[in-house]
PDB file of C-alpha atoms and ligand atoms in Angstrom:
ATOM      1  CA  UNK A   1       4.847   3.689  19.838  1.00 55.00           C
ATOM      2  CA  UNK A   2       1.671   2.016  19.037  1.00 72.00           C
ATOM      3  CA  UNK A   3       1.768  -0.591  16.146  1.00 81.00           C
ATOM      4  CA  UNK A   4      -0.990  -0.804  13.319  1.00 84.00           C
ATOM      5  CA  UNK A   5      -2.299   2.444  13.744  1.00 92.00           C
ATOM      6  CA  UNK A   6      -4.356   4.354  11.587  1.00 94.00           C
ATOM      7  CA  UNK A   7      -1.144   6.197  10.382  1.00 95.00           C
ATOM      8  CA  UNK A   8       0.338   2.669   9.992  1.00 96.00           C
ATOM      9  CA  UNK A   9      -2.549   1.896   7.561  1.00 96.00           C
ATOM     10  CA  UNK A  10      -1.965   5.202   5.258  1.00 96.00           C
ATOM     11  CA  UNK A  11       1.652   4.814   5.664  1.00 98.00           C
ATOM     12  CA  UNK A  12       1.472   1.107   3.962  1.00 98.00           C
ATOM     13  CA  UNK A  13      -1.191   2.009   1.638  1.00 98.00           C
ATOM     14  CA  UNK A  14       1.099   5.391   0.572  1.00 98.00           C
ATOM     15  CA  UNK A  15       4.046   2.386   0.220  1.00 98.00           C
ATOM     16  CA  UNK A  16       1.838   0.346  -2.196  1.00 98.00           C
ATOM     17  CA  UNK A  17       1.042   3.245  -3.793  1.00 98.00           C
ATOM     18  CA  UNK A  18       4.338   4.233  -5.001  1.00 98.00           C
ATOM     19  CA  UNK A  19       4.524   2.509  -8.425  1.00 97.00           C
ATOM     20  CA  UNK A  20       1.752   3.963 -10.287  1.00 95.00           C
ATOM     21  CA  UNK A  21       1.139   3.511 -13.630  1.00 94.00           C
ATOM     22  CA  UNK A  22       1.234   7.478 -14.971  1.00 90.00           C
ATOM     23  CA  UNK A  23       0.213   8.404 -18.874  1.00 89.00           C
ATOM     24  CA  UNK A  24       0.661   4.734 -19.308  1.00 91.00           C
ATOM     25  CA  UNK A  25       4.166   4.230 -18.094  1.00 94.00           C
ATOM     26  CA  UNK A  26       5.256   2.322 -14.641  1.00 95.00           C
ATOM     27  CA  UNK A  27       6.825   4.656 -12.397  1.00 97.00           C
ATOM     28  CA  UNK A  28       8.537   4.100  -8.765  1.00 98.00           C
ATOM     29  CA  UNK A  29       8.475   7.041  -5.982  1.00 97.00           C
ATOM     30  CA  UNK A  30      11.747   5.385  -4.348  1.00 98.00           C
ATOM     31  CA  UNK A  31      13.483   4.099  -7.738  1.00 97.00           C
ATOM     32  CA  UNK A  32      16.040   7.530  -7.126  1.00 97.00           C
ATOM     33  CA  UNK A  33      17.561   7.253  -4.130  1.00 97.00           C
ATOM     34  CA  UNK A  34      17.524  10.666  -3.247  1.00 98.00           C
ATOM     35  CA  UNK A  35      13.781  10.691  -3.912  1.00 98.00           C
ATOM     36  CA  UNK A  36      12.850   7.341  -1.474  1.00 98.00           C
ATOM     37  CA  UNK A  37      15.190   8.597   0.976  1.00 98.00           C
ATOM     38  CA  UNK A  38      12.984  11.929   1.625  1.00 98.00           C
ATOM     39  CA  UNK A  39      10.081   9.618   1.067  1.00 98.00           C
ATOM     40  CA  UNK A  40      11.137   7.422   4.056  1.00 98.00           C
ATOM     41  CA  UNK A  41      12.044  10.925   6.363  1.00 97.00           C
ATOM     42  CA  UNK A  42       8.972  12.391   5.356  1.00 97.00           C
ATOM     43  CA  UNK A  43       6.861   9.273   6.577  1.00 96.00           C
ATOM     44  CA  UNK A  44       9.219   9.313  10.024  1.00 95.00           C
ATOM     45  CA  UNK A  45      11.917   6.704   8.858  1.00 95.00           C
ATOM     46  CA  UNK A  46      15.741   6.778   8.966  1.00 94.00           C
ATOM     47  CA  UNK A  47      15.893   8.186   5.254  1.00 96.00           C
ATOM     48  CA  UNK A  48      18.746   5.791   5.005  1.00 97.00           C
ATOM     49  CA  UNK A  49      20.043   4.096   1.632  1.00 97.00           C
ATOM     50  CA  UNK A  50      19.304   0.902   3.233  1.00 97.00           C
ATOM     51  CA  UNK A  51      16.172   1.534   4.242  1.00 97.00           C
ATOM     52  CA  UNK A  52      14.689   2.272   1.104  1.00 98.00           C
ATOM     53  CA  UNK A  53      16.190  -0.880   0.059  1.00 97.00           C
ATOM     54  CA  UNK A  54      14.479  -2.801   2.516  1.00 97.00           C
ATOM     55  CA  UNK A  55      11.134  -0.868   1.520  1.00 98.00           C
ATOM     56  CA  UNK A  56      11.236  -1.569  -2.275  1.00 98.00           C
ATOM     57  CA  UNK A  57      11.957  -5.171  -1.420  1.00 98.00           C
ATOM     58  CA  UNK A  58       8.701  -5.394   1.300  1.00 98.00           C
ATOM     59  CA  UNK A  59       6.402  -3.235  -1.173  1.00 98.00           C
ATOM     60  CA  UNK A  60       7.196  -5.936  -3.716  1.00 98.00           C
ATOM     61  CA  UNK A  61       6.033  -8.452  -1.334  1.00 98.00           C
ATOM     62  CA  UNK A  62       2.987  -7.162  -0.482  1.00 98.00           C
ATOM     63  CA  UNK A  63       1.838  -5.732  -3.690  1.00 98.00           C
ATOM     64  CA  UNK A  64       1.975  -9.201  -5.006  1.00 98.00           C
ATOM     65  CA  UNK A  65       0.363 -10.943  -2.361  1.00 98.00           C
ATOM     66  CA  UNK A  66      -2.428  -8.074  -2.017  1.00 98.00           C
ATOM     67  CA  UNK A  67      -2.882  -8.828  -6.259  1.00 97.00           C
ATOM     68  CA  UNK A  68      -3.051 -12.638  -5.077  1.00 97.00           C
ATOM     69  CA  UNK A  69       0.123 -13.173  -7.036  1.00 97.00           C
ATOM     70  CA  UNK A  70       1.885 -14.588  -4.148  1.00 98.00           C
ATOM     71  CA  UNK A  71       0.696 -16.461  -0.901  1.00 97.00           C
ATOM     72  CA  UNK A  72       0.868 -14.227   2.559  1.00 97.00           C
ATOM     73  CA  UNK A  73       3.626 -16.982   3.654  1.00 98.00           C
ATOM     74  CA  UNK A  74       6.079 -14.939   1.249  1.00 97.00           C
ATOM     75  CA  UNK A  75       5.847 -11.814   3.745  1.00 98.00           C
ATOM     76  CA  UNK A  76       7.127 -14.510   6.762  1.00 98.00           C
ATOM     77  CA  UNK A  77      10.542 -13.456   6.177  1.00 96.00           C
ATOM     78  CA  UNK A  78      10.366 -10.240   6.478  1.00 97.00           C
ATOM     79  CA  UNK A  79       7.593 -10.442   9.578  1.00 96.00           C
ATOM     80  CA  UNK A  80       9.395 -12.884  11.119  1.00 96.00           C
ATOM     81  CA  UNK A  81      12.353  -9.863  11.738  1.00 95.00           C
ATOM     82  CA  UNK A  82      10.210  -7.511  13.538  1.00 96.00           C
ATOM     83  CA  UNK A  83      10.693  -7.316  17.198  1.00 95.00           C
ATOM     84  CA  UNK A  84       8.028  -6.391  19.423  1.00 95.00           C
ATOM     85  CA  UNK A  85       8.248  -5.259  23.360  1.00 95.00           C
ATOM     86  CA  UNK A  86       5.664  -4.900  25.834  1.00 95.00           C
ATOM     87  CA  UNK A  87       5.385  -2.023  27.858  1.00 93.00           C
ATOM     88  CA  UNK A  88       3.006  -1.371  30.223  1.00 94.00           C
ATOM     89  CA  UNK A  89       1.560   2.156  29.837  1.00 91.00           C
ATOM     90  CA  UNK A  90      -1.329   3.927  32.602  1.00 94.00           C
ATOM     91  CA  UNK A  91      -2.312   0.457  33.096  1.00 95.00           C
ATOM     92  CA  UNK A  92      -2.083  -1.289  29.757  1.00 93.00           C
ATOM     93  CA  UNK A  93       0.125  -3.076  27.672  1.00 93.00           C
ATOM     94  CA  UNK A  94       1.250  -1.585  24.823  1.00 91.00           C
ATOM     95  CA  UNK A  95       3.380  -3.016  21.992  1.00 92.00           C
ATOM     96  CA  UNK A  96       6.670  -0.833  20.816  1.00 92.00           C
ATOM     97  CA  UNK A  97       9.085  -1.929  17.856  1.00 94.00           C
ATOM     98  CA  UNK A  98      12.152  -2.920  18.844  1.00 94.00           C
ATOM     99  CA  UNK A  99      13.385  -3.264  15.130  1.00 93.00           C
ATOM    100  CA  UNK A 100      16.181  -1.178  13.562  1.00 93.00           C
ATOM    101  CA  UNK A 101      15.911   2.302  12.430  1.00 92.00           C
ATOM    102  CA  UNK A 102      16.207   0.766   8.721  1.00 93.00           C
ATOM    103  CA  UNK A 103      13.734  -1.082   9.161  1.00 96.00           C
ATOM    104  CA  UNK A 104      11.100   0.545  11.111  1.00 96.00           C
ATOM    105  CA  UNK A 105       8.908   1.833   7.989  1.00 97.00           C
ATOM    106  CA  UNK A 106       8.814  -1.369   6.341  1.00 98.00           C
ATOM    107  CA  UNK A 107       7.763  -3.255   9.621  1.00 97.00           C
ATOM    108  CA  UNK A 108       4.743  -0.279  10.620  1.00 97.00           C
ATOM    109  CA  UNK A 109       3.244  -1.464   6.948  1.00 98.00           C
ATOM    110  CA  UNK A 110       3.821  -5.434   7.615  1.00 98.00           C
ATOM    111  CA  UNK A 111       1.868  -4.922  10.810  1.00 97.00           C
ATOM    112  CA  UNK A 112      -0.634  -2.899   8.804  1.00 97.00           C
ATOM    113  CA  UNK A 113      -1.018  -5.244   6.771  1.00 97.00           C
ATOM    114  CA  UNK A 114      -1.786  -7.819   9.004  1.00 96.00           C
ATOM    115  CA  UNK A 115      -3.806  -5.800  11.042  1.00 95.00           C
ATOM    116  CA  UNK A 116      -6.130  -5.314   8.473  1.00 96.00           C
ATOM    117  CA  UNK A 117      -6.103  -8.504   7.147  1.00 95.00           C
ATOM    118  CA  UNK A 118      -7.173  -9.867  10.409  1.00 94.00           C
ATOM    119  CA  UNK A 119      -9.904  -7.334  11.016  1.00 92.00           C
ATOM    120  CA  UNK A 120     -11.043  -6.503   8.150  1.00 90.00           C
ATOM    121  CA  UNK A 121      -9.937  -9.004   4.595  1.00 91.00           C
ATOM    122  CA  UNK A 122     -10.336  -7.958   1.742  1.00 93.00           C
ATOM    123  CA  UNK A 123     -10.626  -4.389   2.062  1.00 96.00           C
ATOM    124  CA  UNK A 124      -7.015  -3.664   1.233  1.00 97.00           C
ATOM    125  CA  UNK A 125      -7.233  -4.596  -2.676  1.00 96.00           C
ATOM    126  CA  UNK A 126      -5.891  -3.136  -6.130  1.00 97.00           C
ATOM    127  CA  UNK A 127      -7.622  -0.371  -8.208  1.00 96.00           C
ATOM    128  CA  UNK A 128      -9.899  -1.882 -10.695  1.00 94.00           C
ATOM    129  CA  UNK A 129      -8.479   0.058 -13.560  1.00 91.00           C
ATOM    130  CA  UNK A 130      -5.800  -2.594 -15.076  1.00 86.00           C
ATOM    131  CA  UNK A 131      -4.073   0.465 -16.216  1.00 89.00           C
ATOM    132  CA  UNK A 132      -3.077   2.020 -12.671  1.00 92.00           C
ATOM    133  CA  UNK A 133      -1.504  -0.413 -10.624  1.00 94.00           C
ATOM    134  CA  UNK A 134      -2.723   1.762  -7.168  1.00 97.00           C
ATOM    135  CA  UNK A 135      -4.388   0.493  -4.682  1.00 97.00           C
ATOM    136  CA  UNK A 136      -7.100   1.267  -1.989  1.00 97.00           C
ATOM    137  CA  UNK A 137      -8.023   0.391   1.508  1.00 96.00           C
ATOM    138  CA  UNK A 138     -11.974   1.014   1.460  1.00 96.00           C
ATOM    139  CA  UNK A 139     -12.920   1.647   5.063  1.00 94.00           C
ATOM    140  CA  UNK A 140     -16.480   2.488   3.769  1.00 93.00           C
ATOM    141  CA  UNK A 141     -19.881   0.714   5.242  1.00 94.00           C
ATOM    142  CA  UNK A 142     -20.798  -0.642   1.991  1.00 94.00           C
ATOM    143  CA  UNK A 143     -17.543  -1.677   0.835  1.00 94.00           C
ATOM    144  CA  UNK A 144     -18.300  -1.565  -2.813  1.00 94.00           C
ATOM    145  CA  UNK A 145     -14.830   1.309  -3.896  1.00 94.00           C
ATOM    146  CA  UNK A 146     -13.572  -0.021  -6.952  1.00 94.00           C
ATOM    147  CA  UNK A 147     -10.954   2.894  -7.487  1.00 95.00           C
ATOM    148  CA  UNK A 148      -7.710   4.221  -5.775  1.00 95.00           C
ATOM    149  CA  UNK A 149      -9.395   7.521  -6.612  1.00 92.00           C
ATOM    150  CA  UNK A 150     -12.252   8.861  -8.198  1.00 89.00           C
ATOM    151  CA  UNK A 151     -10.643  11.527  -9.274  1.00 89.00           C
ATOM    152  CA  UNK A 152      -7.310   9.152 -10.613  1.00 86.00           C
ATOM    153  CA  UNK A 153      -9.584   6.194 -11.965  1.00 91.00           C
ATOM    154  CA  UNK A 154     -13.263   6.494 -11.438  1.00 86.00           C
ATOM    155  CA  UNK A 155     -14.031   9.181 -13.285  1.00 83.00           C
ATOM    156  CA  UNK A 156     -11.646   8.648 -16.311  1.00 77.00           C
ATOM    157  CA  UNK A 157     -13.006   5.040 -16.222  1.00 73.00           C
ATOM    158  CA  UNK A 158     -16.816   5.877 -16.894  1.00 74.00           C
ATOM    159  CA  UNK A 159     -16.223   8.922 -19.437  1.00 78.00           C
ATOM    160  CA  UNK A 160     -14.310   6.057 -21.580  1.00 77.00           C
ATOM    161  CA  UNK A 161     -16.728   3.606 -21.044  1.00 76.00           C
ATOM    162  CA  UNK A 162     -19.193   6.353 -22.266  1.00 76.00           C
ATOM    163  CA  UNK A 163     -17.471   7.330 -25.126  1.00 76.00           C
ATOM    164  CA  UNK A 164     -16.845   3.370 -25.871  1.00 79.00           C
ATOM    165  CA  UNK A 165     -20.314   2.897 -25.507  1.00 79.00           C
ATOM    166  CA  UNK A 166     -21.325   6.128 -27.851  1.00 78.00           C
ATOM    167  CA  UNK A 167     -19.304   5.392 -30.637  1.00 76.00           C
ATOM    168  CA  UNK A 168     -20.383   1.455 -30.560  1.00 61.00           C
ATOM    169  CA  UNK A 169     -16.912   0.153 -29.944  1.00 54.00           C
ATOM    170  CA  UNK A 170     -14.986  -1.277 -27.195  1.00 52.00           C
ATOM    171  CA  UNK A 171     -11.917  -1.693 -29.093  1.00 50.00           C
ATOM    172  CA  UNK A 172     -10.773   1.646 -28.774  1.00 46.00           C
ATOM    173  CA  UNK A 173      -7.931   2.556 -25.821  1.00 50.00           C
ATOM    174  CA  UNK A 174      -7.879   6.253 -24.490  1.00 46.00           C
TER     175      UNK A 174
HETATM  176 ZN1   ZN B   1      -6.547   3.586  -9.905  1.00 79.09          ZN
END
């Protein structure tokens, strides 16, 4: 298995993306156990109770150090688990997890998240909407997104900012 793939990427960004803020109350994909247990199958993971565990607790992590709530040196205990093996593949190395079935998920979005950090900072960030608590990974050329979605964010965030702006008031909450 290759690490920090481009299915590594949407896999940590779907992670991150699991608490969203929906008609204004926090919600969490893996709070039911049933429910983050076919989250982590559906994503290729053990679907174990411990693994969503393990996933809530590294989400957590990240979220708050992608917010700049947190320094990156609170993620070192959970990167400092994953176990990494060379293998030598049609001539080049190649890096396979050697980490526990439990524990697989949560490590493909650590390396993500380095990965991207490393190549590319900054372009892992929250939505801009305080309201949503999503975030995006803006792979664009001008990298300028604002929005987990324009559909989600974007667009509800201009039509009340042109309604605040038509009624002369930007005291009023949708
Ligand atoms: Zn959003």
């Amino acid at each position: 298995m290759d690490v920090a793939t481009r299915e590594d990427e949407d896999l940590l960004l779907d992670l991150l993306n699991t608490t969203p803020v929906v008609d204004g109350e926090h919600t969490d994909e893996l709070a039911d156990l049933a429910a983050g247990r076919a989250w982590a199958a559906a994503r290729g993971g053990a679907g174990s109770a411990g693994e969503v565990a393990t996933l809530r607790r590294v989400r957590a992590a990240i979220q708050d150090v992608v917010r700049g709530a947190a320094d990156a040196q609170t993620l070192a205990e959970y990167v400092e688990r994953i176990a990494l093996r060379p293998r030598l593949r049609d001539g080049a190395v190649g890096w396979e997890l050697r980490t526990p079935a439990d524990e697989t998920l949560a490590a493909r979005a650590l390396l993500a998240w380095a990965a991207i950090g490393e190549r590319a900072p900054g372009r892992l960030r929250p939505c801009a909407n305080p309201e949503c608590c999503r975030f995006l990974h803006d792979r664009s050329n001008a990298n300028t997104a604002r929005w987990c979605s324009m559909a989600l964010c974007g667009n509800r965030f201009k039509a009340r900012r042109h309604y605040q702006r038509t009624r002369g008031t930007d005291s009023g909450r949708a």
